[in-house]
Amino acid sequence: MDGSESKKTALIRMLQIYLKYGGFNRPLIQNDFVNYLKEEYDIKIERKAVSRNIALLKEIGFDIETTRSGTFLGGENPAFSVMSVLDSSHSIDLK
């Protein structure tokens, strides 16, 4: 590889981006993820892949709220929500 991260890490990096930049008052749009992934992690990803990753995060239990302005991690403490889902990941059926 040329120093860039694998696209396989994009899902985890998207969670980090939600925690670092997103919030109720700052929903993120797909282009935000495309830009942050490229700038911070040298991951090139298309908007369609961002949309699929958001759907996957929702499917496995992350509280992702969607508004007309974009998406953000819901709950009173998004970092705790992320840890809760990760702690319970052993019970997720990923077929």
PDB file of N, CA and C in Angstrom:
ATOM      1  N   MET A   1       0.842  -1.191   0.000  1.00  0.00           N
ATOM      2  CA  MET A   1       0.000   0.000   0.000  1.00  0.00           C
ATOM      3  C   MET A   1       0.879   1.243   0.000  1.00  0.00           C
ATOM      4  N   ASP A   2       0.305   2.347  -0.358  1.00  0.00           N
ATOM      5  CA  ASP A   2       1.051   3.593  -0.474  1.00  0.00           C
ATOM      6  C   ASP A   2       0.933   4.472   0.773  1.00  0.00           C
ATOM      7  N   GLY A   3       0.661   3.880   1.921  1.00  0.00           N
ATOM      8  CA  GLY A   3       0.520   4.653   3.144  1.00  0.00           C
ATOM      9  C   GLY A   3      -0.925   4.978   3.473  1.00  0.00           C
ATOM     10  N   SER A   4      -1.814   4.809   2.514  1.00  0.00           N
ATOM     11  CA  SER A   4      -3.218   5.078   2.786  1.00  0.00           C
ATOM     12  C   SER A   4      -3.835   3.873   3.496  1.00  0.00           C
ATOM     13  N   GLU A   5      -4.887   4.138   4.223  1.00  0.00           N
ATOM     14  CA  GLU A   5      -5.567   3.073   4.937  1.00  0.00           C
ATOM     15  C   GLU A   5      -6.477   2.307   3.989  1.00  0.00           C
ATOM     16  N   SER A   6      -6.735   1.083   4.337  1.00  0.00           N
ATOM     17  CA  SER A   6      -7.646   0.248   3.577  1.00  0.00           C
ATOM     18  C   SER A   6      -9.067   0.789   3.678  1.00  0.00           C
ATOM     19  N   LYS A   7      -9.833   0.606   2.631  1.00  0.00           N
ATOM     20  CA  LYS A   7     -11.241   1.018   2.675  1.00  0.00           C
ATOM     21  C   LYS A   7     -12.015   0.232   3.727  1.00  0.00           C
ATOM     22  N   LYS A   8     -11.467  -0.905   4.125  1.00  0.00           N
ATOM     23  CA  LYS A   8     -12.132  -1.718   5.147  1.00  0.00           C
ATOM     24  C   LYS A   8     -12.169  -0.999   6.490  1.00  0.00           C
ATOM     25  N   THR A   9     -11.272  -0.068   6.699  1.00  0.00           N
ATOM     26  CA  THR A   9     -11.258   0.669   7.965  1.00  0.00           C
ATOM     27  C   THR A   9     -12.222   1.851   7.953  1.00  0.00           C
ATOM     28  N   ALA A  10     -12.828   2.136   6.809  1.00  0.00           N
ATOM     29  CA  ALA A  10     -13.696   3.317   6.678  1.00  0.00           C
ATOM     30  C   ALA A  10     -14.850   3.296   7.669  1.00  0.00           C
ATOM     31  N   LEU A  11     -15.412   2.129   7.929  1.00  0.00           N
ATOM     32  CA  LEU A  11     -16.547   2.030   8.847  1.00  0.00           C
ATOM     33  C   LEU A  11     -16.161   2.510  10.249  1.00  0.00           C
ATOM     34  N   ILE A  12     -15.030   2.050  10.746  1.00  0.00           N
ATOM     35  CA  ILE A  12     -14.559   2.479  12.068  1.00  0.00           C
ATOM     36  C   ILE A  12     -14.196   3.959  12.048  1.00  0.00           C
ATOM     37  N   ARG A  13     -13.543   4.394  10.984  1.00  0.00           N
ATOM     38  CA  ARG A  13     -13.177   5.809  10.882  1.00  0.00           C
ATOM     39  C   ARG A  13     -14.417   6.691  10.842  1.00  0.00           C
ATOM     40  N   MET A  14     -15.499   6.210  10.238  1.00  0.00           N
ATOM     41  CA  MET A  14     -16.737   6.993  10.202  1.00  0.00           C
ATOM     42  C   MET A  14     -17.292   7.191  11.607  1.00  0.00           C
ATOM     43  N   LEU A  15     -17.188   6.168  12.450  1.00  0.00           N
ATOM     44  CA  LEU A  15     -17.610   6.334  13.848  1.00  0.00           C
ATOM     45  C   LEU A  15     -16.764   7.398  14.533  1.00  0.00           C
ATOM     46  N   GLN A  16     -15.467   7.372  14.274  1.00  0.00           N
ATOM     47  CA  GLN A  16     -14.588   8.372  14.873  1.00  0.00           C
ATOM     48  C   GLN A  16     -14.957   9.777  14.385  1.00  0.00           C
ATOM     49  N   ILE A  17     -15.305   9.889  13.113  1.00  0.00           N
ATOM     50  CA  ILE A  17     -15.702  11.186  12.550  1.00  0.00           C
ATOM     51  C   ILE A  17     -17.009  11.662  13.182  1.00  0.00           C
ATOM     52  N   TYR A  18     -17.968  10.731  13.363  1.00  0.00           N
ATOM     53  CA  TYR A  18     -19.210  11.102  14.054  1.00  0.00           C
ATOM     54  C   TYR A  18     -18.896  11.681  15.431  1.00  0.00           C
ATOM     55  N   LEU A  19     -18.024  11.022  16.173  1.00  0.00           N
ATOM     56  CA  LEU A  19     -17.707  11.460  17.534  1.00  0.00           C
ATOM     57  C   LEU A  19     -16.924  12.769  17.544  1.00  0.00           C
ATOM     58  N   LYS A  20     -16.041  12.951  16.585  1.00  0.00           N
ATOM     59  CA  LYS A  20     -15.179  14.131  16.571  1.00  0.00           C
ATOM     60  C   LYS A  20     -15.875  15.370  16.015  1.00  0.00           C
ATOM     61  N   TYR A  21     -16.648  15.201  14.940  1.00  0.00           N
ATOM     62  CA  TYR A  21     -17.202  16.356  14.233  1.00  0.00           C
ATOM     63  C   TYR A  21     -18.719  16.474  14.276  1.00  0.00           C
ATOM     64  N   GLY A  22     -19.411  15.372  14.486  1.00  0.00           N
ATOM     65  CA  GLY A  22     -20.864  15.388  14.407  1.00  0.00           C
ATOM     66  C   GLY A  22     -21.525  15.716  15.724  1.00  0.00           C
ATOM     67  N   GLY A  23     -22.806  15.904  15.668  1.00  0.00           N
ATOM     68  CA  GLY A  23     -23.595  16.166  16.860  1.00  0.00           C
ATOM     69  C   GLY A  23     -24.956  16.689  16.459  1.00  0.00           C
ATOM     70  N   PHE A  24     -25.834  16.795  17.437  1.00  0.00           N
ATOM     71  CA  PHE A  24     -27.189  17.264  17.169  1.00  0.00           C
ATOM     72  C   PHE A  24     -27.169  18.610  16.454  1.00  0.00           C
ATOM     73  N   ASN A  25     -26.274  19.485  16.897  1.00  0.00           N
ATOM     74  CA  ASN A  25     -26.171  20.817  16.282  1.00  0.00           C
ATOM     75  C   ASN A  25     -25.266  20.833  15.063  1.00  0.00           C
ATOM     76  N   ARG A  26     -24.648  19.710  14.744  1.00  0.00           N
ATOM     77  CA  ARG A  26     -23.757  19.631  13.584  1.00  0.00           C
ATOM     78  C   ARG A  26     -23.911  18.283  12.885  1.00  0.00           C
ATOM     79  N   PRO A  27     -25.079  18.065  12.229  1.00  0.00           N
ATOM     80  CA  PRO A  27     -25.243  16.822  11.477  1.00  0.00           C
ATOM     81  C   PRO A  27     -24.251  16.783  10.314  1.00  0.00           C
ATOM     82  N   LEU A  28     -23.839  15.588   9.960  1.00  0.00           N
ATOM     83  CA  LEU A  28     -22.879  15.396   8.876  1.00  0.00           C
ATOM     84  C   LEU A  28     -23.585  14.889   7.627  1.00  0.00           C
ATOM     85  N   ILE A  29     -23.160  15.390   6.485  1.00  0.00           N
ATOM     86  CA  ILE A  29     -23.682  14.887   5.209  1.00  0.00           C
ATOM     87  C   ILE A  29     -22.649  13.941   4.607  1.00  0.00           C
ATOM     88  N   GLN A  30     -23.046  13.212   3.575  1.00  0.00           N
ATOM     89  CA  GLN A  30     -22.164  12.224   2.977  1.00  0.00           C
ATOM     90  C   GLN A  30     -20.849  12.840   2.503  1.00  0.00           C
ATOM     91  N   ASN A  31     -20.905  14.024   1.922  1.00  0.00           N
ATOM     92  CA  ASN A  31     -19.676  14.664   1.457  1.00  0.00           C
ATOM     93  C   ASN A  31     -18.725  15.003   2.603  1.00  0.00           C
ATOM     94  N   ASP A  32     -19.263  15.270   3.796  1.00  0.00           N
ATOM     95  CA  ASP A  32     -18.399  15.489   4.961  1.00  0.00           C
ATOM     96  C   ASP A  32     -17.547  14.250   5.205  1.00  0.00           C
ATOM     97  N   PHE A  33     -18.191  13.089   5.174  1.00  0.00           N
ATOM     98  CA  PHE A  33     -17.443  11.845   5.390  1.00  0.00           C
ATOM     99  C   PHE A  33     -16.408  11.621   4.296  1.00  0.00           C
ATOM    100  N   VAL A  34     -16.801  11.838   3.053  1.00  0.00           N
ATOM    101  CA  VAL A  34     -15.863  11.676   1.938  1.00  0.00           C
ATOM    102  C   VAL A  34     -14.639  12.556   2.168  1.00  0.00           C
ATOM    103  N   ASN A  35     -14.867  13.811   2.535  1.00  0.00           N
ATOM    104  CA  ASN A  35     -13.764  14.756   2.734  1.00  0.00           C
ATOM    105  C   ASN A  35     -12.912  14.411   3.952  1.00  0.00           C
ATOM    106  N   TYR A  36     -13.542  14.144   5.094  1.00  0.00           N
ATOM    107  CA  TYR A  36     -12.775  13.812   6.298  1.00  0.00           C
ATOM    108  C   TYR A  36     -11.977  12.525   6.112  1.00  0.00           C
ATOM    109  N   LEU A  37     -12.589  11.524   5.491  1.00  0.00           N
ATOM    110  CA  LEU A  37     -11.873  10.269   5.270  1.00  0.00           C
ATOM    111  C   LEU A  37     -10.646  10.482   4.385  1.00  0.00           C
ATOM    112  N   LYS A  38     -10.796  11.299   3.368  1.00  0.00           N
ATOM    113  CA  LYS A  38      -9.670  11.576   2.476  1.00  0.00           C
ATOM    114  C   LYS A  38      -8.599  12.409   3.177  1.00  0.00           C
ATOM    115  N   GLU A  39      -9.014  13.494   3.829  1.00  0.00           N
ATOM    116  CA  GLU A  39      -8.067  14.418   4.451  1.00  0.00           C
ATOM    117  C   GLU A  39      -7.335  13.813   5.646  1.00  0.00           C
ATOM    118  N   GLU A  40      -8.061  13.118   6.509  1.00  0.00           N
ATOM    119  CA  GLU A  40      -7.468  12.656   7.754  1.00  0.00           C
ATOM    120  C   GLU A  40      -6.888  11.253   7.696  1.00  0.00           C
ATOM    121  N   TYR A  41      -7.449  10.393   6.820  1.00  0.00           N
ATOM    122  CA  TYR A  41      -7.037   8.997   6.815  1.00  0.00           C
ATOM    123  C   TYR A  41      -6.585   8.507   5.443  1.00  0.00           C
ATOM    124  N   ASP A  42      -6.599   9.387   4.456  1.00  0.00           N
ATOM    125  CA  ASP A  42      -6.218   9.038   3.093  1.00  0.00           C
ATOM    126  C   ASP A  42      -7.024   7.844   2.569  1.00  0.00           C
ATOM    127  N   ILE A  43      -8.307   7.850   2.904  1.00  0.00           N
ATOM    128  CA  ILE A  43      -9.227   6.818   2.416  1.00  0.00           C
ATOM    129  C   ILE A  43     -10.115   7.460   1.360  1.00  0.00           C
ATOM    130  N   LYS A  44     -10.072   6.927   0.164  1.00  0.00           N
ATOM    131  CA  LYS A  44     -10.936   7.412  -0.912  1.00  0.00           C
ATOM    132  C   LYS A  44     -12.177   6.538  -0.933  1.00  0.00           C
ATOM    133  N   ILE A  45     -13.331   7.196  -0.818  1.00  0.00           N
ATOM    134  CA  ILE A  45     -14.596   6.476  -0.753  1.00  0.00           C
ATOM    135  C   ILE A  45     -15.656   7.299  -1.480  1.00  0.00           C
ATOM    136  N   GLU A  46     -16.589   6.616  -2.109  1.00  0.00           N
ATOM    137  CA  GLU A  46     -17.671   7.303  -2.810  1.00  0.00           C
ATOM    138  C   GLU A  46     -18.848   7.524  -1.870  1.00  0.00           C
ATOM    139  N   ARG A  47     -19.685   8.493  -2.232  1.00  0.00           N
ATOM    140  CA  ARG A  47     -20.862   8.801  -1.416  1.00  0.00           C
ATOM    141  C   ARG A  47     -21.772   7.592  -1.245  1.00  0.00           C
ATOM    142  N   LYS A  48     -21.898   6.771  -2.282  1.00  0.00           N
ATOM    143  CA  LYS A  48     -22.741   5.580  -2.193  1.00  0.00           C
ATOM    144  C   LYS A  48     -22.224   4.626  -1.117  1.00  0.00           C
ATOM    145  N   ALA A  49     -20.909   4.515  -1.013  1.00  0.00           N
ATOM    146  CA  ALA A  49     -20.312   3.656   0.007  1.00  0.00           C
ATOM    147  C   ALA A  49     -20.547   4.235   1.401  1.00  0.00           C
ATOM    148  N   VAL A  50     -20.508   5.560   1.519  1.00  0.00           N
ATOM    149  CA  VAL A  50     -20.806   6.215   2.794  1.00  0.00           C
ATOM    150  C   VAL A  50     -22.241   5.870   3.200  1.00  0.00           C
ATOM    151  N   SER A  51     -23.167   5.971   2.282  1.00  0.00           N
ATOM    152  CA  SER A  51     -24.566   5.662   2.559  1.00  0.00           C
ATOM    153  C   SER A  51     -24.723   4.209   3.006  1.00  0.00           C
ATOM    154  N   ARG A  52     -24.050   3.287   2.333  1.00  0.00           N
ATOM    155  CA  ARG A  52     -24.113   1.872   2.722  1.00  0.00           C
ATOM    156  C   ARG A  52     -23.522   1.665   4.120  1.00  0.00           C
ATOM    157  N   ASN A  53     -22.434   2.356   4.417  1.00  0.00           N
ATOM    158  CA  ASN A  53     -21.815   2.219   5.735  1.00  0.00           C
ATOM    159  C   ASN A  53     -22.719   2.763   6.835  1.00  0.00           C
ATOM    160  N   ILE A  54     -23.400   3.872   6.576  1.00  0.00           N
ATOM    161  CA  ILE A  54     -24.338   4.419   7.559  1.00  0.00           C
ATOM    162  C   ILE A  54     -25.468   3.418   7.800  1.00  0.00           C
ATOM    163  N   ALA A  55     -25.993   2.827   6.737  1.00  0.00           N
ATOM    164  CA  ALA A  55     -27.056   1.825   6.865  1.00  0.00           C
ATOM    165  C   ALA A  55     -26.562   0.615   7.661  1.00  0.00           C
ATOM    166  N   LEU A  56     -25.332   0.203   7.429  1.00  0.00           N
ATOM    167  CA  LEU A  56     -24.764  -0.925   8.169  1.00  0.00           C
ATOM    168  C   LEU A  56     -24.610  -0.587   9.649  1.00  0.00           C
ATOM    169  N   LEU A  57     -24.147   0.606   9.958  1.00  0.00           N
ATOM    170  CA  LEU A  57     -24.009   1.021  11.354  1.00  0.00           C
ATOM    171  C   LEU A  57     -25.364   1.014  12.056  1.00  0.00           C
ATOM    172  N   LYS A  58     -26.397   1.485  11.362  1.00  0.00           N
ATOM    173  CA  LYS A  58     -27.747   1.457  11.935  1.00  0.00           C
ATOM    174  C   LYS A  58     -28.193   0.015  12.160  1.00  0.00           C
ATOM    175  N   GLU A  59     -27.927  -0.838  11.181  1.00  0.00           N
ATOM    176  CA  GLU A  59     -28.356  -2.239  11.232  1.00  0.00           C
ATOM    177  C   GLU A  59     -27.744  -2.977  12.418  1.00  0.00           C
ATOM    178  N   ILE A  60     -26.510  -2.654  12.758  1.00  0.00           N
ATOM    179  CA  ILE A  60     -25.867  -3.377  13.857  1.00  0.00           C
ATOM    180  C   ILE A  60     -26.089  -2.708  15.212  1.00  0.00           C
ATOM    181  N   GLY A  61     -26.908  -1.646  15.240  1.00  0.00           N
ATOM    182  CA  GLY A  61     -27.357  -1.128  16.516  1.00  0.00           C
ATOM    183  C   GLY A  61     -26.938   0.278  16.903  1.00  0.00           C
ATOM    184  N   PHE A  62     -26.194   0.969  16.059  1.00  0.00           N
ATOM    185  CA  PHE A  62     -25.816   2.337  16.406  1.00  0.00           C
ATOM    186  C   PHE A  62     -27.006   3.267  16.235  1.00  0.00           C
ATOM    187  N   ASP A  63     -27.165   4.162  17.198  1.00  0.00           N
ATOM    188  CA  ASP A  63     -28.274   5.113  17.203  1.00  0.00           C
ATOM    189  C   ASP A  63     -27.886   6.307  16.326  1.00  0.00           C
ATOM    190  N   ILE A  64     -28.144   6.172  15.037  1.00  0.00           N
ATOM    191  CA  ILE A  64     -27.827   7.236  14.084  1.00  0.00           C
ATOM    192  C   ILE A  64     -29.124   7.895  13.672  1.00  0.00           C
ATOM    193  N   GLU A  65     -29.222   9.175  13.971  1.00  0.00           N
ATOM    194  CA  GLU A  65     -30.414   9.962  13.653  1.00  0.00           C
ATOM    195  C   GLU A  65     -30.221  10.614  12.282  1.00  0.00           C
ATOM    196  N   THR A  66     -31.290  10.658  11.515  1.00  0.00           N
ATOM    197  CA  THR A  66     -31.248  11.278  10.197  1.00  0.00           C
ATOM    198  C   THR A  66     -32.238  12.433  10.151  1.00  0.00           C
ATOM    199  N   THR A  67     -31.749  13.581   9.693  1.00  0.00           N
ATOM    200  CA  THR A  67     -32.600  14.759   9.512  1.00  0.00           C
ATOM    201  C   THR A  67     -32.387  15.263   8.088  1.00  0.00           C
ATOM    202  N   ARG A  68     -33.105  16.298   7.727  1.00  0.00           N
ATOM    203  CA  ARG A  68     -32.890  16.906   6.414  1.00  0.00           C
ATOM    204  C   ARG A  68     -31.484  17.486   6.281  1.00  0.00           C
ATOM    205  N   SER A  69     -30.891  17.815   7.415  1.00  0.00           N
ATOM    206  CA  SER A  69     -29.560  18.436   7.420  1.00  0.00           C
ATOM    207  C   SER A  69     -28.423  17.431   7.382  1.00  0.00           C
ATOM    208  N   GLY A  70     -28.696  16.163   7.650  1.00  0.00           N
ATOM    209  CA  GLY A  70     -27.649  15.149   7.660  1.00  0.00           C
ATOM    210  C   GLY A  70     -27.903  14.107   8.736  1.00  0.00           C
ATOM    211  N   THR A  71     -26.835  13.459   9.178  1.00  0.00           N
ATOM    212  CA  THR A  71     -26.942  12.411  10.190  1.00  0.00           C
ATOM    213  C   THR A  71     -26.021  12.716  11.370  1.00  0.00           C
ATOM    214  N   PHE A  72     -26.379  12.154  12.521  1.00  0.00           N
ATOM    215  CA  PHE A  72     -25.542  12.301  13.712  1.00  0.00           C
ATOM    216  C   PHE A  72     -25.830  11.134  14.645  1.00  0.00           C
ATOM    217  N   LEU A  73     -24.881  10.867  15.543  1.00  0.00           N
ATOM    218  CA  LEU A  73     -25.091   9.838  16.552  1.00  0.00           C
ATOM    219  C   LEU A  73     -26.067  10.369  17.577  1.00  0.00           C
ATOM    220  N   GLY A  74     -27.125   9.621  17.834  1.00  0.00           N
ATOM    221  CA  GLY A  74     -28.129  10.039  18.791  1.00  0.00           C
ATOM    222  C   GLY A  74     -27.767   9.645  20.209  1.00  0.00           C
ATOM    223  N   GLY A  75     -28.664   9.895  21.101  1.00  0.00           N
ATOM    224  CA  GLY A  75     -28.459   9.566  22.509  1.00  0.00           C
ATOM    225  C   GLY A  75     -27.845  10.724  23.270  1.00  0.00           C
ATOM    226  N   GLU A  76     -27.934  10.628  24.588  1.00  0.00           N
ATOM    227  CA  GLU A  76     -27.401  11.693  25.435  1.00  0.00           C
ATOM    228  C   GLU A  76     -25.879  11.709  25.435  1.00  0.00           C
ATOM    229  N   ASN A  77     -25.278  10.527  25.311  1.00  0.00           N
ATOM    230  CA  ASN A  77     -23.821  10.419  25.319  1.00  0.00           C
ATOM    231  C   ASN A  77     -23.399   9.512  24.173  1.00  0.00           C
ATOM    232  N   PRO A  78     -23.159  10.081  22.982  1.00  0.00           N
ATOM    233  CA  PRO A  78     -22.833   9.258  21.820  1.00  0.00           C
ATOM    234  C   PRO A  78     -21.623   8.351  22.016  1.00  0.00           C
ATOM    235  N   ALA A  79     -20.602   8.810  22.729  1.00  0.00           N
ATOM    236  CA  ALA A  79     -19.423   7.966  22.945  1.00  0.00           C
ATOM    237  C   ALA A  79     -19.806   6.729  23.751  1.00  0.00           C
ATOM    238  N   PHE A  80     -20.673   6.900  24.754  1.00  0.00           N
ATOM    239  CA  PHE A  80     -21.140   5.760  25.539  1.00  0.00           C
ATOM    240  C   PHE A  80     -21.960   4.822  24.665  1.00  0.00           C
ATOM    241  N   SER A  81     -22.785   5.384  23.772  1.00  0.00           N
ATOM    242  CA  SER A  81     -23.590   4.566  22.870  1.00  0.00           C
ATOM    243  C   SER A  81     -22.705   3.701  21.990  1.00  0.00           C
ATOM    244  N   VAL A  82     -21.626   4.282  21.479  1.00  0.00           N
ATOM    245  CA  VAL A  82     -20.693   3.523  20.641  1.00  0.00           C
ATOM    246  C   VAL A  82     -20.091   2.375  21.451  1.00  0.00           C
ATOM    247  N   MET A  83     -19.644   2.667  22.659  1.00  0.00           N
ATOM    248  CA  MET A  83     -19.047   1.626  23.499  1.00  0.00           C
ATOM    249  C   MET A  83     -20.055   0.538  23.841  1.00  0.00           C
ATOM    250  N   SER A  84     -21.300   0.913  24.067  1.00  0.00           N
ATOM    251  CA  SER A  84     -22.335  -0.071  24.390  1.00  0.00           C
ATOM    252  C   SER A  84     -22.548  -1.041  23.239  1.00  0.00           C
ATOM    253  N   VAL A  85     -22.614  -0.519  22.027  1.00  0.00           N
ATOM    254  CA  VAL A  85     -22.809  -1.387  20.870  1.00  0.00           C
ATOM    255  C   VAL A  85     -21.587  -2.271  20.676  1.00  0.00           C
ATOM    256  N   LEU A  86     -20.399  -1.702  20.811  1.00  0.00           N
ATOM    257  CA  LEU A  86     -19.191  -2.499  20.641  1.00  0.00           C
ATOM    258  C   LEU A  86     -19.086  -3.584  21.708  1.00  0.00           C
ATOM    259  N   ASP A  87     -19.479  -3.276  22.947  1.00  0.00           N
ATOM    260  CA  ASP A  87     -19.443  -4.274  24.013  1.00  0.00           C
ATOM    261  C   ASP A  87     -20.417  -5.416  23.756  1.00  0.00           C
ATOM    262  N   SER A  88     -21.531  -5.108  23.108  1.00  0.00           N
ATOM    263  CA  SER A  88     -22.528  -6.142  22.847  1.00  0.00           C
ATOM    264  C   SER A  88     -22.338  -6.793  21.484  1.00  0.00           C
ATOM    265  N   SER A  89     -21.261  -6.468  20.797  1.00  0.00           N
ATOM    266  CA  SER A  89     -21.067  -6.949  19.430  1.00  0.00           C
ATOM    267  C   SER A  89     -20.957  -8.464  19.344  1.00  0.00           C
ATOM    268  N   HIS A  90     -20.625  -9.124  20.436  1.00  0.00           N
ATOM    269  CA  HIS A  90     -20.532 -10.581  20.392  1.00  0.00           C
ATOM    270  C   HIS A  90     -21.888 -11.239  20.127  1.00  0.00           C
ATOM    271  N   SER A  91     -22.961 -10.503  20.347  1.00  0.00           N
ATOM    272  CA  SER A  91     -24.295 -11.059  20.127  1.00  0.00           C
ATOM    273  C   SER A  91     -24.903 -10.648  18.799  1.00  0.00           C
ATOM    274  N   ILE A  92     -24.149  -9.915  17.976  1.00  0.00           N
ATOM    275  CA  ILE A  92     -24.655  -9.465  16.682  1.00  0.00           C
ATOM    276  C   ILE A  92     -24.475 -10.559  15.651  1.00  0.00           C
ATOM    277  N   ASP A  93     -25.521 -10.887  14.952  1.00  0.00           N
ATOM    278  CA  ASP A  93     -25.469 -11.904  13.898  1.00  0.00           C
ATOM    279  C   ASP A  93     -25.146 -11.213  12.581  1.00  0.00           C
ATOM    280  N   LEU A  94     -23.905 -11.353  12.111  1.00  0.00           N
ATOM    281  CA  LEU A  94     -23.473 -10.684  10.901  1.00  0.00           C
ATOM    282  C   LEU A  94     -23.585 -11.537   9.642  1.00  0.00           C
ATOM    283  N   LYS A  95     -24.267 -12.622   9.707  1.00  0.00           N
ATOM    284  CA  LYS A  95     -24.482 -13.542   8.577  1.00  0.00           C
ATOM    285  C   LYS A  95     -23.518 -13.326   7.466  1.00  0.00           C
TER     286      LYS A  95
END
